[in-house]
Amino acid sequence: MKKYKMYINGQFTDAISGKTYLTENPATGDIIGEIPLGGAEDVEKAVKAAKAAFPGWSATSTVQRSEIINRIADELSKRSEELAQLDVIDHGTPINLGRMWEHIGVSNLRYTAGAARALMGDSIPMRQNAIYSLERQPIGVCGLIIPWNSPILMVTSKLGACLATGNTCVMKPASISSLVTLAFAEILDACGIPPGVVNIVTGPGGSVGEAIAKNRYIEFISFTGSSETGKNLMASANCNLKRLHMELGGKNPFIVLDDADIDRLAIQAARSTCNNSGMVCASPGRYYLHEKIHDQFVNKFVDAMKKVIVGDPHDEKTDMGPVVSKEHRDRVERYIKSGIAEGAKILLGGDRPVGSLFDNGYYVMPAVFCDVKPDMTIFREEIFGPVGVCVKFSSDEEVISSANDTEFGLCGTVWTKDIKRGLKIASKIDAGAVGVNTGMLVSGETPWGGFKESGFGKENSMYGLEEYTRIKMMVVDFS
Ligand code: NAP
C-alpha cells in the first residue's frame, strides 16, 4: 500500500492535522492507498500559496504558458500507461477505457496549450480619437472541484484552461478516486510548474470542498459533480460573489425513431449504457423508442446487454468493471429496486455477478427496464449505473415533450434516417448538446455544458477558456 501526499506550494505534504484515510480498489475491496485527510486549514494554506504565485504566473507570456502545458502533456503521454493502471485499481475503470482517457487527457492539454496563444481581446470603434480596448484577463485564484468519474479528463480540461489563461488554483479530487490526480501532481512538479501555481488538497467535500467554496480569495470555481452538490456549493460560495462554472448531472434522452437502424443501435445502446459501468454524465438516461420498433429494439438491446463482458478491469477483454464504491453499488441497487416496486418491467439484470472474482468487488450486472412511466424514480433521477430505462412513444410531439420533462438538460441524441425530422426534434430538445445519428464525443475543441439543473458555463473549447477570464475595458482618449 502506497502512502500519498497532497501538493501545496510545490511541496508534497501531509495534512496539517496529520490525519489520513484509506482508499480501496472497488474491484477487490483491497486497501490500495493512504491519503492525507485535508481540512479547512490545508485549503487556507493552499490558497495563500496560489495567491502569492498569481502575480508571477499571470505575468508570464502566452508562449511560456503554452510551452509548459505542452511539457505537461508530453510527460503525461510518457506516463499514460502507469496512470491508466492506477485508474483501474482506484476507480475500477476497464484498462482499455483508462488508456483512452489518458490519451484524451493529453489531447485536452495540447488543445489548451495551443488555444492559450489564440485567445483574443477586442476593440470597439465607438468614436474618433479614442481607443476602447477589451482585454481578457485571468481571474485570480480558482477552485477546481473534480468528481470521481473519469478523473484525468476532468483534471486536464479544468487545469489546462486555468493555466493557459494565467490563473493559479487549488484543486480538490473526489476523495474516493484521488490517486490519478495525485500522480498527476508528480508530473506537474517534474515539468517545473512554479510553486503555488497548482495546489492539490485531498479530503471530503464536506470539509475541503466547503472550505474552497467559502474562501474569500478564491474568485472562481469550476465544479463538476451532481446537481445536488452543485446547489449546496452555490449557497456556500456566496461569501464573495465568486464566479461559478457548473458541470452537473444529466438524464439524457436517446431517441430512436421508427426508421432507425435498430440492429446497430441496440449494440451501441448497450455499449453506452455500460460504458464505465454507466458512470458517465453523458450516458443515455432514458431510451425513447418509437412504438413501431419498441419491442424489436428492446429484444435486441437485451441481447446486446447480455453480451457485455463484466469482469476484472485489468483484463483487456473486459467491457465493464465494478462501480466505484460499495455506497454507489447500494445506490444503483436502490434505483433498480425502486423501478421494480414502482411497476416498471425488468427484463434483465438487477443482480450481482456470481463467482469468486466478484466476491469482494462492487459489481452490478447490466439491467434493462421497459414500461417506464414519467412518474417513476428511474425515469426522473440520474442512476449513474449500467441500467437501461426504456420508454415507448408514438409521435414526435410526444417524445419532445417527454424528453424535456426533466429538470436536467445536459445532452441528448436522436436516431433516424430522416435528417430533417431528426434535426427538427434535436432543435427542440432543451439541452446543451444534442447529436443526430451520433453520440456525444467530448474533446478539447467542443464546448461541453448543460442547461437547466445540468449546470451553466462550458468546459473545453475557446468558450471553456473564456470562463477562466474576465473582460477589462481600457479607454484611451487622444483627441
Ligand atoms: P458529487 O458527489 O457531487 O461530488 C463531486 C465533487 O464535489 C467531489 O470532489 C466531492 O468531494 C465534492 N463535494 C461534495 N460535497 C461538497 C460540498 N458540500 N462542497 C464542495 N464540494 C463538495 O459528484 P460525484 O458523485 O463525484 O460525481 C458524479 C456526478 O457528477 C454525477 O451527477 C454526474 O452526472 C456528474 N458529472 C457531470 C459531468 C458534466 O460534464 N456535466 C461530468 C462528470 C460527472 P468528495 O467526493 O470527496 O466528498
mmCIF file of N, CA, C and O and ligand atoms in Angstrom, residues 145-150 154 172-176 203-206 209-210 213 223-227 229 232-233 247-250 281 382 384 410 448 454, ligand 1:
data_model
loop_
_atom_site.group_PDB
_atom_site.id
_atom_site.type_symbol
_atom_site.label_atom_id
_atom_site.label_comp_id
_atom_site.label_asym_id
_atom_site.label_seq_id
_atom_site.Cartn_x
_atom_site.Cartn_y
_atom_site.Cartn_z
ATOM 1 N N ILE A 145 -12.977 21.685 -8.611
ATOM 2 C CA ILE A 145 -13.515 20.547 -7.833
ATOM 3 C C ILE A 145 -13.901 19.435 -8.808
ATOM 4 O O ILE A 145 -14.690 19.645 -9.732
ATOM 5 N N ILE A 146 -13.304 18.259 -8.569
ATOM 6 C CA ILE A 146 -13.320 17.158 -9.541
ATOM 7 C C ILE A 146 -14.218 16.021 -9.019
ATOM 8 O O ILE A 146 -14.134 15.673 -7.846
ATOM 9 N N PRO A 147 -15.032 15.418 -9.896
ATOM 10 C CA PRO A 147 -15.828 14.259 -9.455
ATOM 11 C C PRO A 147 -14.994 12.984 -9.532
ATOM 12 O O PRO A 147 -13.859 13.015 -10.003
ATOM 13 N N TRP A 148 -15.578 11.845 -9.129
ATOM 14 C CA TRP A 148 -14.777 10.621 -9.153
ATOM 15 C C TRP A 148 -14.780 9.909 -10.481
ATOM 16 O O TRP A 148 -13.974 9.030 -10.709
ATOM 17 N N ASN A 149 -15.719 10.270 -11.365
ATOM 18 C CA ASN A 149 -15.700 9.527 -12.636
ATOM 19 C C ASN A 149 -14.754 10.212 -13.622
ATOM 20 O O ASN A 149 -14.691 11.421 -13.691
ATOM 21 N N SER A 150 -14.014 9.438 -14.359
ATOM 22 C CA SER A 150 -13.040 9.906 -15.358
ATOM 23 C C SER A 150 -12.158 11.056 -14.861
ATOM 24 O O SER A 150 -12.132 12.126 -15.473
ATOM 25 N N MET A 154 -11.320 15.249 -16.329
ATOM 26 C CA MET A 154 -11.742 16.450 -15.599
ATOM 27 C C MET A 154 -10.529 17.315 -15.228
ATOM 28 O O MET A 154 -10.544 18.530 -15.380
ATOM 29 N N LYS A 172 -9.319 20.067 -5.919
ATOM 30 C CA LYS A 172 -9.721 19.004 -4.990
ATOM 31 C C LYS A 172 -10.272 17.827 -5.783
ATOM 32 O O LYS A 172 -11.336 17.921 -6.395
ATOM 33 N N PRO A 173 -9.572 16.690 -5.756
ATOM 34 C CA PRO A 173 -10.147 15.495 -6.392
ATOM 35 C C PRO A 173 -11.215 14.898 -5.478
ATOM 36 O O PRO A 173 -11.266 15.230 -4.291
ATOM 37 N N ALA A 174 -12.051 14.014 -6.015
ATOM 38 C CA ALA A 174 -13.030 13.322 -5.170
ATOM 39 C C ALA A 174 -12.279 12.396 -4.226
ATOM 40 O O ALA A 174 -11.296 11.756 -4.624
ATOM 41 N N SER A 175 -12.736 12.286 -2.976
ATOM 42 C CA SER A 175 -11.939 11.527 -2.007
ATOM 43 C C SER A 175 -11.850 10.043 -2.352
ATOM 44 O O SER A 175 -10.861 9.407 -2.028
ATOM 45 N N ILE A 176 -12.867 9.504 -3.060
ATOM 46 C CA ILE A 176 -12.759 8.072 -3.363
ATOM 47 C C ILE A 176 -11.963 7.779 -4.631
ATOM 48 O O ILE A 176 -11.717 6.619 -4.920
ATOM 49 N N GLY A 203 -9.314 15.260 0.469
ATOM 50 C CA GLY A 203 -10.211 15.181 1.624
ATOM 51 C C GLY A 203 -11.645 15.317 1.161
ATOM 52 O O GLY A 203 -11.902 15.580 -0.022
ATOM 53 N N PRO A 204 -12.599 15.140 2.062
ATOM 54 C CA PRO A 204 -14.009 15.102 1.668
ATOM 55 C C PRO A 204 -14.590 16.455 1.261
ATOM 56 O O PRO A 204 -14.102 17.512 1.691
ATOM 57 N N GLY A 205 -15.657 16.368 0.459
ATOM 58 C CA GLY A 205 -16.324 17.578 0.013
ATOM 59 C C GLY A 205 -16.855 18.409 1.167
ATOM 60 O O GLY A 205 -16.787 19.637 1.150
ATOM 61 N N GLY A 206 -17.361 17.724 2.196
ATOM 62 C CA GLY A 206 -17.966 18.427 3.325
ATOM 63 C C GLY A 206 -16.987 19.340 4.054
ATOM 64 O O GLY A 206 -17.407 20.334 4.651
ATOM 65 N N GLY A 209 -14.082 20.691 0.234
ATOM 66 C CA GLY A 209 -14.905 21.350 -0.788
ATOM 67 C C GLY A 209 -15.586 22.589 -0.238
ATOM 68 O O GLY A 209 -15.584 23.656 -0.865
ATOM 69 N N GLU A 210 -16.152 22.449 0.962
ATOM 70 C CA GLU A 210 -16.825 23.593 1.612
ATOM 71 C C GLU A 210 -15.843 24.745 1.828
ATOM 72 O O GLU A 210 -16.186 25.909 1.625
ATOM 73 N N ALA A 213 -15.307 26.514 -1.328
ATOM 74 C CA ALA A 213 -16.496 27.316 -1.657
ATOM 75 C C ALA A 213 -16.542 28.601 -0.827
ATOM 76 O O ALA A 213 -16.908 29.666 -1.328
ATOM 77 N N PHE A 223 -16.754 23.577 -11.061
ATOM 78 C CA PHE A 223 -17.198 22.397 -10.313
ATOM 79 C C PHE A 223 -17.814 21.380 -11.264
ATOM 80 O O PHE A 223 -18.653 21.728 -12.099
ATOM 81 N N THR A 224 -17.419 20.131 -11.145
ATOM 82 C CA THR A 224 -18.127 19.047 -11.833
ATOM 83 C C THR A 224 -18.575 18.043 -10.789
ATOM 84 O O THR A 224 -17.771 17.585 -9.969
ATOM 85 N N GLY A 225 -19.854 17.721 -10.818
ATOM 86 C CA GLY A 225 -20.395 16.784 -9.841
ATOM 87 C C GLY A 225 -21.904 16.724 -9.984
ATOM 88 O O GLY A 225 -22.469 17.097 -11.021
ATOM 89 N N SER A 226 -22.563 16.273 -8.943
ATOM 90 C CA SER A 226 -24.014 16.102 -9.033
ATOM 91 C C SER A 226 -24.733 17.450 -8.869
ATOM 92 O O SER A 226 -24.179 18.392 -8.286
ATOM 93 N N SER A 227 -25.955 17.504 -9.365
ATOM 94 C CA SER A 227 -26.734 18.749 -9.275
ATOM 95 C C SER A 227 -26.986 19.113 -7.814
ATOM 96 O O SER A 227 -26.965 20.293 -7.440
ATOM 97 N N THR A 229 -25.074 18.480 -5.131
ATOM 98 C CA THR A 229 -23.887 19.110 -4.537
ATOM 99 C C THR A 229 -23.677 20.502 -5.135
ATOM 100 O O THR A 229 -23.290 21.432 -4.433
ATOM 101 N N ASN A 232 -25.756 23.002 -3.316
ATOM 102 C CA ASN A 232 -25.201 23.306 -1.981
ATOM 103 C C ASN A 232 -23.982 24.205 -2.110
ATOM 104 O O ASN A 232 -23.796 25.152 -1.346
ATOM 105 N N LEU A 233 -23.164 23.898 -3.117
ATOM 106 C CA LEU A 233 -21.940 24.686 -3.297
ATOM 107 C C LEU A 233 -22.280 26.147 -3.630
ATOM 108 O O LEU A 233 -21.657 27.076 -3.123
ATOM 109 N N GLU A 247 -20.767 21.982 -13.973
ATOM 110 C CA GLU A 247 -20.997 20.833 -14.872
ATOM 111 C C GLU A 247 -21.677 19.752 -14.042
ATOM 112 O O GLU A 247 -21.015 19.079 -13.238
ATOM 113 N N LEU A 248 -22.976 19.583 -14.216
ATOM 114 C CA LEU A 248 -23.725 18.748 -13.270
ATOM 115 C C LEU A 248 -24.341 17.517 -13.951
ATOM 116 O O LEU A 248 -23.929 17.136 -15.034
ATOM 117 N N GLY A 249 -25.290 16.927 -13.299
ATOM 118 C CA GLY A 249 -25.822 15.638 -13.745
ATOM 119 C C GLY A 249 -26.700 15.723 -14.990
ATOM 120 O O GLY A 249 -26.980 16.808 -15.521
ATOM 121 N N GLY A 250 -27.144 14.563 -15.459
ATOM 122 C CA GLY A 250 -27.989 14.516 -16.653
ATOM 123 C C GLY A 250 -28.950 13.341 -16.602
ATOM 124 O O GLY A 250 -28.794 12.417 -15.794
ATOM 125 N N CYS A 281 -21.487 11.168 -17.296
ATOM 126 C CA CYS A 281 -22.557 12.177 -17.278
ATOM 127 C C CYS A 281 -23.371 12.156 -18.572
ATOM 128 O O CYS A 281 -24.552 12.458 -18.562
ATOM 129 N N GLU A 382 -31.026 10.583 -11.962
ATOM 130 C CA GLU A 382 -29.817 10.067 -12.617
ATOM 131 C C GLU A 382 -29.353 8.822 -11.857
ATOM 132 O O GLU A 382 -29.036 8.903 -10.669
ATOM 133 N N PHE A 384 -26.716 6.682 -12.795
ATOM 134 C CA PHE A 384 -25.246 6.609 -12.849
ATOM 135 C C PHE A 384 -24.774 5.165 -12.663
ATOM 136 O O PHE A 384 -23.822 4.879 -11.927
ATOM 137 N N LEU A 410 -28.578 18.158 -19.964
ATOM 138 C CA LEU A 410 -27.159 18.047 -20.326
ATOM 139 C C LEU A 410 -26.992 17.760 -21.823
ATOM 140 O O LEU A 410 -26.401 18.556 -22.548
ATOM 141 N N TRP A 448 -18.619 21.920 -23.861
ATOM 142 C CA TRP A 448 -19.445 20.949 -23.157
ATOM 143 C C TRP A 448 -20.072 21.603 -21.937
ATOM 144 O O TRP A 448 -19.363 22.205 -21.130
ATOM 145 N N SER A 454 -28.593 20.913 -15.127
ATOM 146 C CA SER A 454 -27.334 20.269 -15.527
ATOM 147 C C SER A 454 -26.187 21.279 -15.500
ATOM 148 O O SER A 454 -25.049 20.909 -15.805
HETATM 149 P P1 NAP B 1 -20.509 14.746 -6.171
HETATM 150 O O1 NAP B 1 -20.835 13.817 -5.084
HETATM 151 O O2 NAP B 1 -21.383 15.917 -6.391
HETATM 152 O O3 NAP B 1 -19.001 15.196 -5.910
HETATM 153 C C1 NAP B 1 -18.288 15.999 -6.825
HETATM 154 C C2 NAP B 1 -17.153 16.676 -6.093
HETATM 155 O O4 NAP B 1 -17.689 17.611 -5.160
HETATM 156 C C3 NAP B 1 -16.287 15.715 -5.274
HETATM 157 O O5 NAP B 1 -14.948 16.147 -5.297
HETATM 158 C C4 NAP B 1 -16.871 15.880 -3.876
HETATM 159 O O6 NAP B 1 -15.989 15.546 -2.826
HETATM 160 C C5 NAP B 1 -17.167 17.367 -3.871
HETATM 161 N N1 NAP B 1 -18.137 17.800 -2.874
HETATM 162 C C6 NAP B 1 -19.039 17.055 -2.188
HETATM 163 N N2 NAP B 1 -19.726 17.834 -1.314
HETATM 164 C C7 NAP B 1 -19.251 19.082 -1.469
HETATM 165 C C8 NAP B 1 -19.566 20.329 -0.848
HETATM 166 N N3 NAP B 1 -20.508 20.435 0.083
HETATM 167 N N4 NAP B 1 -18.890 21.429 -1.248
HETATM 168 C C9 NAP B 1 -17.951 21.345 -2.208
HETATM 169 N N5 NAP B 1 -17.589 20.187 -2.826
HETATM 170 C C10 NAP B 1 -18.247 19.071 -2.458
HETATM 171 O O7 NAP B 1 -20.419 14.020 -7.582
HETATM 172 P P2 NAP B 1 -19.741 12.637 -7.890
HETATM 173 O O8 NAP B 1 -20.614 11.615 -7.268
HETATM 174 O O9 NAP B 1 -18.298 12.716 -7.556
HETATM 175 O O10 NAP B 1 -19.838 12.573 -9.489
HETATM 176 C C11 NAP B 1 -20.958 12.108 -10.162
HETATM 177 C C12 NAP B 1 -21.831 13.264 -10.603
HETATM 178 O O11 NAP B 1 -21.061 14.158 -11.405
HETATM 179 C C13 NAP B 1 -22.968 12.806 -11.490
HETATM 180 O O12 NAP B 1 -24.124 13.528 -11.155
HETATM 181 C C14 NAP B 1 -22.515 13.195 -12.899
HETATM 182 O O13 NAP B 1 -23.529 13.403 -13.826
HETATM 183 C C15 NAP B 1 -21.755 14.448 -12.617
HETATM 184 N N6 NAP B 1 -20.813 14.711 -13.704
HETATM 185 C C16 NAP B 1 -21.126 15.692 -14.599
HETATM 186 C C17 NAP B 1 -20.279 15.928 -15.668
HETATM 187 C C18 NAP B 1 -20.597 17.006 -16.670
HETATM 188 O O14 NAP B 1 -19.745 17.287 -17.504
HETATM 189 N N7 NAP B 1 -21.756 17.623 -16.651
HETATM 190 C C19 NAP B 1 -19.122 15.175 -15.830
HETATM 191 C C20 NAP B 1 -18.838 14.168 -14.896
HETATM 192 C C21 NAP B 1 -19.702 13.960 -13.833
HETATM 193 P P3 NAP B 1 -15.981 14.113 -2.113
HETATM 194 O O15 NAP B 1 -16.443 13.120 -3.125
HETATM 195 O O16 NAP B 1 -14.557 13.930 -1.742
HETATM 196 O O17 NAP B 1 -16.870 14.210 -0.930
#
